[in-house]
PDB file of C-alpha atoms in Angstrom:
ATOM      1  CA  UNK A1025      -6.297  -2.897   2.564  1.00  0.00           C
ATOM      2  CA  UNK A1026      -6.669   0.896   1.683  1.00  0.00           C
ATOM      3  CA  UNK A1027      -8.262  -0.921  -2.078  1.00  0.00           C
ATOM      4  CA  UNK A1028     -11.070   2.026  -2.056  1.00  0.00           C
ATOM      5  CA  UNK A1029      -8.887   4.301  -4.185  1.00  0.00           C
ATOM      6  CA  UNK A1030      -5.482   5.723  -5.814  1.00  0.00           C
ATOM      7  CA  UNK A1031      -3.105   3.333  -5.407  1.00  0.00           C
ATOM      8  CA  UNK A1032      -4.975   0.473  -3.911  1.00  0.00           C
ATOM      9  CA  UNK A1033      -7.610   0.711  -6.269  1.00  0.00           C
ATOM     10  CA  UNK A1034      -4.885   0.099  -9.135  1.00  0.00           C
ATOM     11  CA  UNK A1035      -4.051  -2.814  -7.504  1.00  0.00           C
ATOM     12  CA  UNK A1036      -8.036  -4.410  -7.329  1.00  0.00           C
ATOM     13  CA  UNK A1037      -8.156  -3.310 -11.087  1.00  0.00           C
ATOM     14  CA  UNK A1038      -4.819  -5.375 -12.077  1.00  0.00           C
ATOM     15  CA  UNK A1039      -5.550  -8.473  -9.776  1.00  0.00           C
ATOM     16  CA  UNK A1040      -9.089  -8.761 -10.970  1.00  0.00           C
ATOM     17  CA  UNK A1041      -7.607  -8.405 -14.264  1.00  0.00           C
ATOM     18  CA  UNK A1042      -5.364 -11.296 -13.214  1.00  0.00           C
ATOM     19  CA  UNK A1043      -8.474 -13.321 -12.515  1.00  0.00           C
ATOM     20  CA  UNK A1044      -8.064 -13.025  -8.600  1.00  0.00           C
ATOM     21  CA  UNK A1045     -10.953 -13.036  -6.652  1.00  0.00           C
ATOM     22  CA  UNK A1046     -10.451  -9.527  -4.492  1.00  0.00           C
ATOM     23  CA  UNK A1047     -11.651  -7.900  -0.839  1.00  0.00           C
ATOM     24  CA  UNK A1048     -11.302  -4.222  -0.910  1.00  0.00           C
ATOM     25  CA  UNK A1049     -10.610  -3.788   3.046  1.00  0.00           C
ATOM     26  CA  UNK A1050     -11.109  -0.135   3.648  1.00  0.00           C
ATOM     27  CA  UNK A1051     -12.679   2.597   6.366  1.00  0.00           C
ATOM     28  CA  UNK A1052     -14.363   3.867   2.665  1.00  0.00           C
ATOM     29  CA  UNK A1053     -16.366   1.880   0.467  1.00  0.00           C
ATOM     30  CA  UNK A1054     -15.742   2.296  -3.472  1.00  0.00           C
ATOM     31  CA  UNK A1055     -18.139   2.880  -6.093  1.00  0.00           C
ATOM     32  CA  UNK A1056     -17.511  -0.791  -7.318  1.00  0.00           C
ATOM     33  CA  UNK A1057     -20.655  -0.868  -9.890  1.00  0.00           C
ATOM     34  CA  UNK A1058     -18.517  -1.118 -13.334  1.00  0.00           C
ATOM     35  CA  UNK A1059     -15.733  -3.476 -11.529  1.00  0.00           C
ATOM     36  CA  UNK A1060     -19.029  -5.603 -10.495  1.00  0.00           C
ATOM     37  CA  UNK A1061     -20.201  -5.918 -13.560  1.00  0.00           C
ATOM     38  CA  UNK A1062     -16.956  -6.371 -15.522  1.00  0.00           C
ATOM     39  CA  UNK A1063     -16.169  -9.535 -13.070  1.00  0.00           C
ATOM     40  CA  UNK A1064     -19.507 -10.623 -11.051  1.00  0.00           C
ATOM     41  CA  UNK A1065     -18.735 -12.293  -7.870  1.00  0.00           C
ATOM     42  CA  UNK A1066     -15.028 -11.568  -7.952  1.00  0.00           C
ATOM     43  CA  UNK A1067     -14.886  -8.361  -6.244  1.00  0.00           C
ATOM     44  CA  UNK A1068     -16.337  -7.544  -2.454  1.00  0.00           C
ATOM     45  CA  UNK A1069     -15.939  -4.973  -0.006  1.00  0.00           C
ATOM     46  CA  UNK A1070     -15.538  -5.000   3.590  1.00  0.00           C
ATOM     47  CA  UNK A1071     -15.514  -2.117   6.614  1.00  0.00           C
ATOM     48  CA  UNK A1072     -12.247  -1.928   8.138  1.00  0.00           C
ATOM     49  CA  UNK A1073     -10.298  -0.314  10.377  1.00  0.00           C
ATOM     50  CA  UNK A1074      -6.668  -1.276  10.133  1.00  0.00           C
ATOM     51  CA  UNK A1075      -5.949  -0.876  13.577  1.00  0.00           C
ATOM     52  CA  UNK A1076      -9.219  -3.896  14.647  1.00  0.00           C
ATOM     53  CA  UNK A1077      -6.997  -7.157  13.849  1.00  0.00           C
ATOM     54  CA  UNK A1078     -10.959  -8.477  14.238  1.00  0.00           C
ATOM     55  CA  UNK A1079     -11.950  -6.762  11.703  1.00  0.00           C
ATOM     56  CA  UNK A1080      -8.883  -7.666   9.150  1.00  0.00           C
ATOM     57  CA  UNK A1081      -9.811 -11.361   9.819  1.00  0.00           C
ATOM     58  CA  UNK A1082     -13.441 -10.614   9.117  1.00  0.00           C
ATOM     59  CA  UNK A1083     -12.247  -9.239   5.798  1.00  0.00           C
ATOM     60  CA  UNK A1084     -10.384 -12.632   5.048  1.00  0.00           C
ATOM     61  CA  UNK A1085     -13.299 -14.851   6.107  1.00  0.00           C
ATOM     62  CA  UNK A1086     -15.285 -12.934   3.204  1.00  0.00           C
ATOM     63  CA  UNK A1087     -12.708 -13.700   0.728  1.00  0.00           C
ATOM     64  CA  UNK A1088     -12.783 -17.781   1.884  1.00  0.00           C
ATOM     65  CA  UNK A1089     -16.492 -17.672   1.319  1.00  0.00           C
ATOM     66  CA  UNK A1090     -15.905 -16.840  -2.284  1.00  0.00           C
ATOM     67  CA  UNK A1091     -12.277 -18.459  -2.299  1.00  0.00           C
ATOM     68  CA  UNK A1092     -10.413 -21.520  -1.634  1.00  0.00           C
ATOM     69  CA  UNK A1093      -7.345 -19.950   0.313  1.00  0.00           C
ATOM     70  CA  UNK A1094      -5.785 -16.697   1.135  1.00  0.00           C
ATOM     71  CA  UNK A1095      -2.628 -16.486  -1.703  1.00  0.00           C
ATOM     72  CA  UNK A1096      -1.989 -13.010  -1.404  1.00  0.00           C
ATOM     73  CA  UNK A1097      -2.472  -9.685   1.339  1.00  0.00           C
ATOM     74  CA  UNK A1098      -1.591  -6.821   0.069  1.00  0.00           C
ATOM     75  CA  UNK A1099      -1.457  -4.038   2.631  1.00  0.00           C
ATOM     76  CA  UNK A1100      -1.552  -0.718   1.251  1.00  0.00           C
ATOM     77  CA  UNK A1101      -3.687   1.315   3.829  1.00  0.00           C
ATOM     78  CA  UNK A1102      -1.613   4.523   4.772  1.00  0.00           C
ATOM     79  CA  UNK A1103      -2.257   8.216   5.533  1.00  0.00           C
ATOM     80  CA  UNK A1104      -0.187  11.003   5.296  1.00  0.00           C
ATOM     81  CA  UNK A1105      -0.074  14.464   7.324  1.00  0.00           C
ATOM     82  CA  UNK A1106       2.206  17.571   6.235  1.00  0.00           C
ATOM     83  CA  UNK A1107       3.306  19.163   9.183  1.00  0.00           C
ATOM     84  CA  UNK A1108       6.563  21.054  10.377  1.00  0.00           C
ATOM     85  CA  UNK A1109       8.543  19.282  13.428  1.00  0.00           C
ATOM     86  CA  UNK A1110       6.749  22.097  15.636  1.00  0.00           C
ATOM     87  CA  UNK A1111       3.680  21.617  14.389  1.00  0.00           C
ATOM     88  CA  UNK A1112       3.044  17.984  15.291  1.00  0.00           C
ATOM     89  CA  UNK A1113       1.843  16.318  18.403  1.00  0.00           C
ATOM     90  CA  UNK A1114       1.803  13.147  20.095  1.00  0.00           C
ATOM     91  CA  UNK A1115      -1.802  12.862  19.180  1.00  0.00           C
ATOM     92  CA  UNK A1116      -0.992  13.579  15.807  1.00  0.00           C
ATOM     93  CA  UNK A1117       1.992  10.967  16.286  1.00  0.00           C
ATOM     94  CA  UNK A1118       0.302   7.989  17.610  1.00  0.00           C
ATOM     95  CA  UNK A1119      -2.369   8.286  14.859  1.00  0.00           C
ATOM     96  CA  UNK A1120       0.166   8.239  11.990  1.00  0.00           C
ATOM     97  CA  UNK A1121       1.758   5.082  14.255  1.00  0.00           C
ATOM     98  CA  UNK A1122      -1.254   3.190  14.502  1.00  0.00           C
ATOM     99  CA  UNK A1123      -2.642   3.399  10.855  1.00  0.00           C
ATOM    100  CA  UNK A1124       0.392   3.015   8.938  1.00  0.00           C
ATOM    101  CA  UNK A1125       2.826   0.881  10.765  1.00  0.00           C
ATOM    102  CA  UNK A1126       0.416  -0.961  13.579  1.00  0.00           C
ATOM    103  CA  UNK A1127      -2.342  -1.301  10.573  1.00  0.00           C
ATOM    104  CA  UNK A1128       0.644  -2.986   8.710  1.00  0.00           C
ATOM    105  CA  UNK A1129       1.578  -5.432  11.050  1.00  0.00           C
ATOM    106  CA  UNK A1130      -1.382  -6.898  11.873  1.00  0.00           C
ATOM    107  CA  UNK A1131      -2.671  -7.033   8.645  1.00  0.00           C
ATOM    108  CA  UNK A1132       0.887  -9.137   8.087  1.00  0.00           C
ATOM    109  CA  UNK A1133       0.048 -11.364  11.456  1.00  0.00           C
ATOM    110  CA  UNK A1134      -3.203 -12.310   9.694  1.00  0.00           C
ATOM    111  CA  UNK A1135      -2.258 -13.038   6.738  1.00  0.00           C
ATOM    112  CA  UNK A1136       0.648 -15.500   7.903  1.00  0.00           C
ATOM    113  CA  UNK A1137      -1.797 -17.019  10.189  1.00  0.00           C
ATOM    114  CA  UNK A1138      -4.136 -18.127   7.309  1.00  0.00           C
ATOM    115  CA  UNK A1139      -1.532 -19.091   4.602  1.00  0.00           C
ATOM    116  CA  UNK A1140       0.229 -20.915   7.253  1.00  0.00           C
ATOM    117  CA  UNK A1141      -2.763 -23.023   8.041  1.00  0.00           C
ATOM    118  CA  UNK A1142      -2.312 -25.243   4.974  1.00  0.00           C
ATOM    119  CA  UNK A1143       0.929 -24.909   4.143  1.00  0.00           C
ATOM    120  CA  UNK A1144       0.879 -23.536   0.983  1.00  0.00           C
ATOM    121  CA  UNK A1145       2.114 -20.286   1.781  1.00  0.00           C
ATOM    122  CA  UNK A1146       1.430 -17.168   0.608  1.00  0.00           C
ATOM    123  CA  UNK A1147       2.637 -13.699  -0.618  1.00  0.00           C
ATOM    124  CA  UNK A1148       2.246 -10.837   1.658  1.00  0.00           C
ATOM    125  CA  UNK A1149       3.294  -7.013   0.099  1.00  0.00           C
ATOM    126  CA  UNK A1150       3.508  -3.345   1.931  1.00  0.00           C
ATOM    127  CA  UNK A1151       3.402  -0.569   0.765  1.00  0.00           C
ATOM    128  CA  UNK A1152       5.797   1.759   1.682  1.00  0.00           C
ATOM    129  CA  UNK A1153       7.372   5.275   0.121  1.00  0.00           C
ATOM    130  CA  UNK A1154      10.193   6.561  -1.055  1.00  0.00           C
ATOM    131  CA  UNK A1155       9.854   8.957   1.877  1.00  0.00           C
ATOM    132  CA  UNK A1156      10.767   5.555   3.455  1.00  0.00           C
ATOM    133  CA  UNK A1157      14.170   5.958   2.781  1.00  0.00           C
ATOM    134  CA  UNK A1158      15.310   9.361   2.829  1.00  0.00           C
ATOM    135  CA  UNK A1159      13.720  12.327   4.750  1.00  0.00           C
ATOM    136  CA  UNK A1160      11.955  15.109   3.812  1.00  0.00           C
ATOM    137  CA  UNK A1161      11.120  18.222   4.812  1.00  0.00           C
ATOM    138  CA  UNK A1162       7.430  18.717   6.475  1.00  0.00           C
ATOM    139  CA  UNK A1163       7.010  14.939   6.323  1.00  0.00           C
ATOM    140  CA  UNK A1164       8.824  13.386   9.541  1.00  0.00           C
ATOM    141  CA  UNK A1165       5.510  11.251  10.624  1.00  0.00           C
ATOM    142  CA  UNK A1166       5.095   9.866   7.241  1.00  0.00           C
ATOM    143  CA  UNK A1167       8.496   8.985   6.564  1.00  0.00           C
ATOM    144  CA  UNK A1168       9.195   7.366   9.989  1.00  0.00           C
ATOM    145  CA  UNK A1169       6.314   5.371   9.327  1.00  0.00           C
ATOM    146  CA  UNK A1170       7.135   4.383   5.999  1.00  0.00           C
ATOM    147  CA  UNK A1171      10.718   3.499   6.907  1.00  0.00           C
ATOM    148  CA  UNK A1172       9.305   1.320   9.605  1.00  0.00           C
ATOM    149  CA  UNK A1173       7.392  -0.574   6.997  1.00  0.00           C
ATOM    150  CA  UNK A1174      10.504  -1.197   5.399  1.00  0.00           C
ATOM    151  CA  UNK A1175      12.112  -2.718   8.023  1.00  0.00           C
ATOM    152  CA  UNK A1176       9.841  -4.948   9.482  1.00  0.00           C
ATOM    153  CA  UNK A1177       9.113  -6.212   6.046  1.00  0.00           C
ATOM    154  CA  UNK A1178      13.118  -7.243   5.904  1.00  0.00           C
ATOM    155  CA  UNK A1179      12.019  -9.044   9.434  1.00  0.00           C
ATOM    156  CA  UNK A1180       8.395 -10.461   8.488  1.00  0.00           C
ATOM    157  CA  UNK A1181      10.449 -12.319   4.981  1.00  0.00           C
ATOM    158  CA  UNK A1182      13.074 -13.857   7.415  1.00  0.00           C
ATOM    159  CA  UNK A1183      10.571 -15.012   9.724  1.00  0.00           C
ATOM    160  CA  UNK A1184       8.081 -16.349   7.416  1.00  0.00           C
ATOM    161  CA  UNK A1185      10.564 -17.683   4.884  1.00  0.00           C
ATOM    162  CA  UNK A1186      10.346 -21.394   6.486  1.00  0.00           C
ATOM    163  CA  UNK A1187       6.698 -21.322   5.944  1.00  0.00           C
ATOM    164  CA  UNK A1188       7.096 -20.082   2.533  1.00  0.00           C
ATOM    165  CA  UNK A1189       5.497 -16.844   2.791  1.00  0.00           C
ATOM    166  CA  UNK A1190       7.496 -14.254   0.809  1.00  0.00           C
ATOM    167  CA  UNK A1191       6.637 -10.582   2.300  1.00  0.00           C
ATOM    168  CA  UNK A1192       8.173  -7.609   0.051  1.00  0.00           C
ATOM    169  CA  UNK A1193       7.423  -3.589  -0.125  1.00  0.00           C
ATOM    170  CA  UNK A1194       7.063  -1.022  -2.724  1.00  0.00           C
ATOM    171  CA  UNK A1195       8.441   2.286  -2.492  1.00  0.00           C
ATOM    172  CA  UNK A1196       6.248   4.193  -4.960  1.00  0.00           C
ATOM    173  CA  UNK A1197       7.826   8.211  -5.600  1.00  0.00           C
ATOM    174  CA  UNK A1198       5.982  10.545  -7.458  1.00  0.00           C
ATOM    175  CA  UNK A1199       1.993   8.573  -8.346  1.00  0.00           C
ATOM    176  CA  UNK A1200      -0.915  10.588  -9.203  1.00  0.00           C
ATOM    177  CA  UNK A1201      -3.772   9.817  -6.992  1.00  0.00           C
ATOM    178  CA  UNK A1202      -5.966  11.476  -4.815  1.00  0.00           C
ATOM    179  CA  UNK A1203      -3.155  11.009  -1.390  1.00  0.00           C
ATOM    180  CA  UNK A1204      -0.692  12.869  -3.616  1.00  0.00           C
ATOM    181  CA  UNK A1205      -3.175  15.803  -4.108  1.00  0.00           C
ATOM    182  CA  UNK A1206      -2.831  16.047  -0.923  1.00  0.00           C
ATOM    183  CA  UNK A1207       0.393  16.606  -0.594  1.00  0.00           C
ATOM    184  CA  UNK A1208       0.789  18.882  -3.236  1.00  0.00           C
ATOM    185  CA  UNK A1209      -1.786  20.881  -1.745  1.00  0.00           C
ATOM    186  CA  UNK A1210      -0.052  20.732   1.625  1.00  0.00           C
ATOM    187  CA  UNK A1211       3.291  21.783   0.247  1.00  0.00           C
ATOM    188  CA  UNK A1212       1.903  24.303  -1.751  1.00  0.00           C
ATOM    189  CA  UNK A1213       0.098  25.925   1.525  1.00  0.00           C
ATOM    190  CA  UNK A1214       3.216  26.036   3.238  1.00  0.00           C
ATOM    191  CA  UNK A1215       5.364  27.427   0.506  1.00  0.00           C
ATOM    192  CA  UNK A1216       2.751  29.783  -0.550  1.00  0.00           C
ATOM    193  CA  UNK A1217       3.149  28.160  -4.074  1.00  0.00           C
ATOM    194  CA  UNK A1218       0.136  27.303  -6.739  1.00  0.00           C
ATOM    195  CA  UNK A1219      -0.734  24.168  -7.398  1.00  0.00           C
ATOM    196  CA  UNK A1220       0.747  24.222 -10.666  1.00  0.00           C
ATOM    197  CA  UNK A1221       4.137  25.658  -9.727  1.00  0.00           C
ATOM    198  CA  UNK A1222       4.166  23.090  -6.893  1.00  0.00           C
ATOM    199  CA  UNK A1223       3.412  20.498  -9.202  1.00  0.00           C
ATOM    200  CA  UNK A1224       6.148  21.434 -11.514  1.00  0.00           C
ATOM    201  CA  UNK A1225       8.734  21.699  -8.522  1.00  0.00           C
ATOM    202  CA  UNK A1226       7.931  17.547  -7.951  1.00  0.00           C
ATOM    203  CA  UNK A1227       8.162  16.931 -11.802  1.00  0.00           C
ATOM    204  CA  UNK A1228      11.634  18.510 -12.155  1.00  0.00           C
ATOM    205  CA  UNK A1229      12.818  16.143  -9.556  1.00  0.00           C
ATOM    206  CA  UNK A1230      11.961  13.083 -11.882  1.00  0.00           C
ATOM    207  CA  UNK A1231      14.402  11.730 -15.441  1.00  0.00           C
ATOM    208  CA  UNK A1232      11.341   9.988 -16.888  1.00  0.00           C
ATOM    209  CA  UNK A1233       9.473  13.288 -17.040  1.00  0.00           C
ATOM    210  CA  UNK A1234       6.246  12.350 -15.950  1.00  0.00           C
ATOM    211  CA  UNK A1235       4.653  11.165 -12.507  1.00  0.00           C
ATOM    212  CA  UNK A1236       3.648   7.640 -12.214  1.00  0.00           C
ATOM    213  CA  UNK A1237       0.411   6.042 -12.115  1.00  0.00           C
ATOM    214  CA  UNK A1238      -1.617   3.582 -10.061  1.00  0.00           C
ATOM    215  CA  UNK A1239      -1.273   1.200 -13.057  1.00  0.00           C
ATOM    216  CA  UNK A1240       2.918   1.432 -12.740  1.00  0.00           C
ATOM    217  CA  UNK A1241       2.178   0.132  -9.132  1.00  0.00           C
ATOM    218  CA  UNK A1242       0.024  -2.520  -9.781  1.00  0.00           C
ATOM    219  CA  UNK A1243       2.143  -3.717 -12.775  1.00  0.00           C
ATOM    220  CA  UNK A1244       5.395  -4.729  -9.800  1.00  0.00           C
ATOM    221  CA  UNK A1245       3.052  -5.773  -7.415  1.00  0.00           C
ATOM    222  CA  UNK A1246       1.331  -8.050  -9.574  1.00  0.00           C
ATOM    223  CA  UNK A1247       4.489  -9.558 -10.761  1.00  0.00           C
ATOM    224  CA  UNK A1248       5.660  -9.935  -6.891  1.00  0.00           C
ATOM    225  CA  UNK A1249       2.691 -12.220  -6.142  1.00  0.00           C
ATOM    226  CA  UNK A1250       3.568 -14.408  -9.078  1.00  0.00           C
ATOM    227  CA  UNK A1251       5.810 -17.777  -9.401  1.00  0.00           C
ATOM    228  CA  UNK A1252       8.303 -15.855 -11.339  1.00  0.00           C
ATOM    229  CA  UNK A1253       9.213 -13.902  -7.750  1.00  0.00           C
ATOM    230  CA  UNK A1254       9.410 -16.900  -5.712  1.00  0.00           C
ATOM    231  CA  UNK A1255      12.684 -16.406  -4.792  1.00  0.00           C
ATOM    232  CA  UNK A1256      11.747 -12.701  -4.148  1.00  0.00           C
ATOM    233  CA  UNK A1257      11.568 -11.720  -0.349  1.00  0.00           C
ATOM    234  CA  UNK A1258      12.715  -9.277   1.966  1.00  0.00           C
ATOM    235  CA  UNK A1259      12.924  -6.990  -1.546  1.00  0.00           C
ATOM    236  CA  UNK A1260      11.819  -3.396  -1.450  1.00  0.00           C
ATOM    237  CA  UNK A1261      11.066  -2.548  -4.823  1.00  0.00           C
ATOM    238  CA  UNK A1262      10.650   1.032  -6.038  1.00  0.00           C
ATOM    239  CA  UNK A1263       8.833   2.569  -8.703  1.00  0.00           C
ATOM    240  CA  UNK A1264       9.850   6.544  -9.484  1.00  0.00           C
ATOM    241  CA  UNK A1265      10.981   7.211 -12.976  1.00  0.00           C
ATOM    242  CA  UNK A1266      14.931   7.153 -11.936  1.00  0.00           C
ATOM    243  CA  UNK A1267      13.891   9.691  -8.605  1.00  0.00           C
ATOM    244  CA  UNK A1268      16.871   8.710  -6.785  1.00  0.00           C
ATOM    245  CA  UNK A1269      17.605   7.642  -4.480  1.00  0.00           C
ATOM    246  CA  UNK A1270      14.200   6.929  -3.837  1.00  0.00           C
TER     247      UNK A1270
END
């Protein structure tokens, strides 16, 4: 889910590059003219809302028209709000709720229904944030939320285990993509900062020295969903430059 762009769009790129055969499962559709053409009837696209479990099962009976099985459900749909304790709502609240931790959840519920069927098992990954383990200022919604991923991901692994479905998160820090320009522009709004100086504020927070790409993602979840991780589960796995303790 969430495939359309930034860091879910990494993760198409790698798997196709795999040889998977991909659904983007997203509210947006991509411009997916050069990945059609660099690997014809591999990639499709399908509407959904996270929060229509009808429509995440629609999604997966795409992928078994052009696929044998279900191996892998990556749910990476998420959305983000800056906002100040006093500034939020329960509107506001329930919609952070719904997308990134419901949306989770029942993309999870499908996917262990399907790789359950045949008992093969499966691999099922969420993404998560390194606001999912500490808090930060301006960012309560999103980091509940992500800190909820976290946790039923610990449950979902347990659960499935017996089934042989392995179920792990990411905690991604600093990644350039279009979400993150959003928060730097947030930030910088509320701090009356420039983009730039905000920008540099984030980088001085990192060892490595430079932010991370959708490509740094896609590298650890690609090796999660292989046979060298199958004793991986319950993990969450971060990906920051040495950010710690994110």
């Amino acid at each position: 889910t969430g495939g359309s762009s930034g860091i879910g769009l990494g993760i198409v790129e790698r798997f196709l590059s795999d040889g998977a055969t991909v659904v983007i499962a997203d509210i947006k559709e991509p411009d997916m003219t050069t990945l059609t053409t660099k690997y014809p009837n591999k990639i499709f696209f399908s509407k959904v809302d996270v929060c229509d479990e009808s429509l995440i099962r629609s999604s997966v009976e795409l992928l078994l028209n052009h696929s044998d099985r279900l191996d892998v459900m990556v749910n990476n749909a998420g959305i983000i709000n800056v906002a100040g304790l006093a500034d939020t709502t329960a509107e506001s609240w329930l919609k952070m709720l719904n997308v990134n931790v419901v949306g989770v959840a029942l993309g999870s519920k499908v996917a262990a229904e399907y790789m359950s069927a045949d008992k093969k098992g499966g691999v099922i990954v969420n993404a998560s944030s390194g606001g999912g383990r500490h808090g930060v200022p301006m960012f309560s919604q999103y980091c509940a939320t992500k800190a909820a991923i976290i946790m039923m991901s610990q449950s979902f692994a347990q659960e499935l285990a017996p089934a042989k479905i392995r179920v792990n998160c990411y905690t991604p820090g600093h990644i350039m993509t279009p979400l993150w320009e959003d928060i730097v522009e947030g930030m910088g709004k509320k701090l009356g900062k420039s983009r730039e100086d905000t920008l540099a504020d984030f980088l001085s927070t990192v060892p490595w020295g430079r932010f991370g790409t959708p490509a740094d993602v896609a590298a650890t979840v690609s090796w999660l969903c292989t046979d060298d991780a199958e004793y991986v589960s319950g993990q969450c796995i971060g990906m920051n430059g040495a950010e710690l303790p994110w």
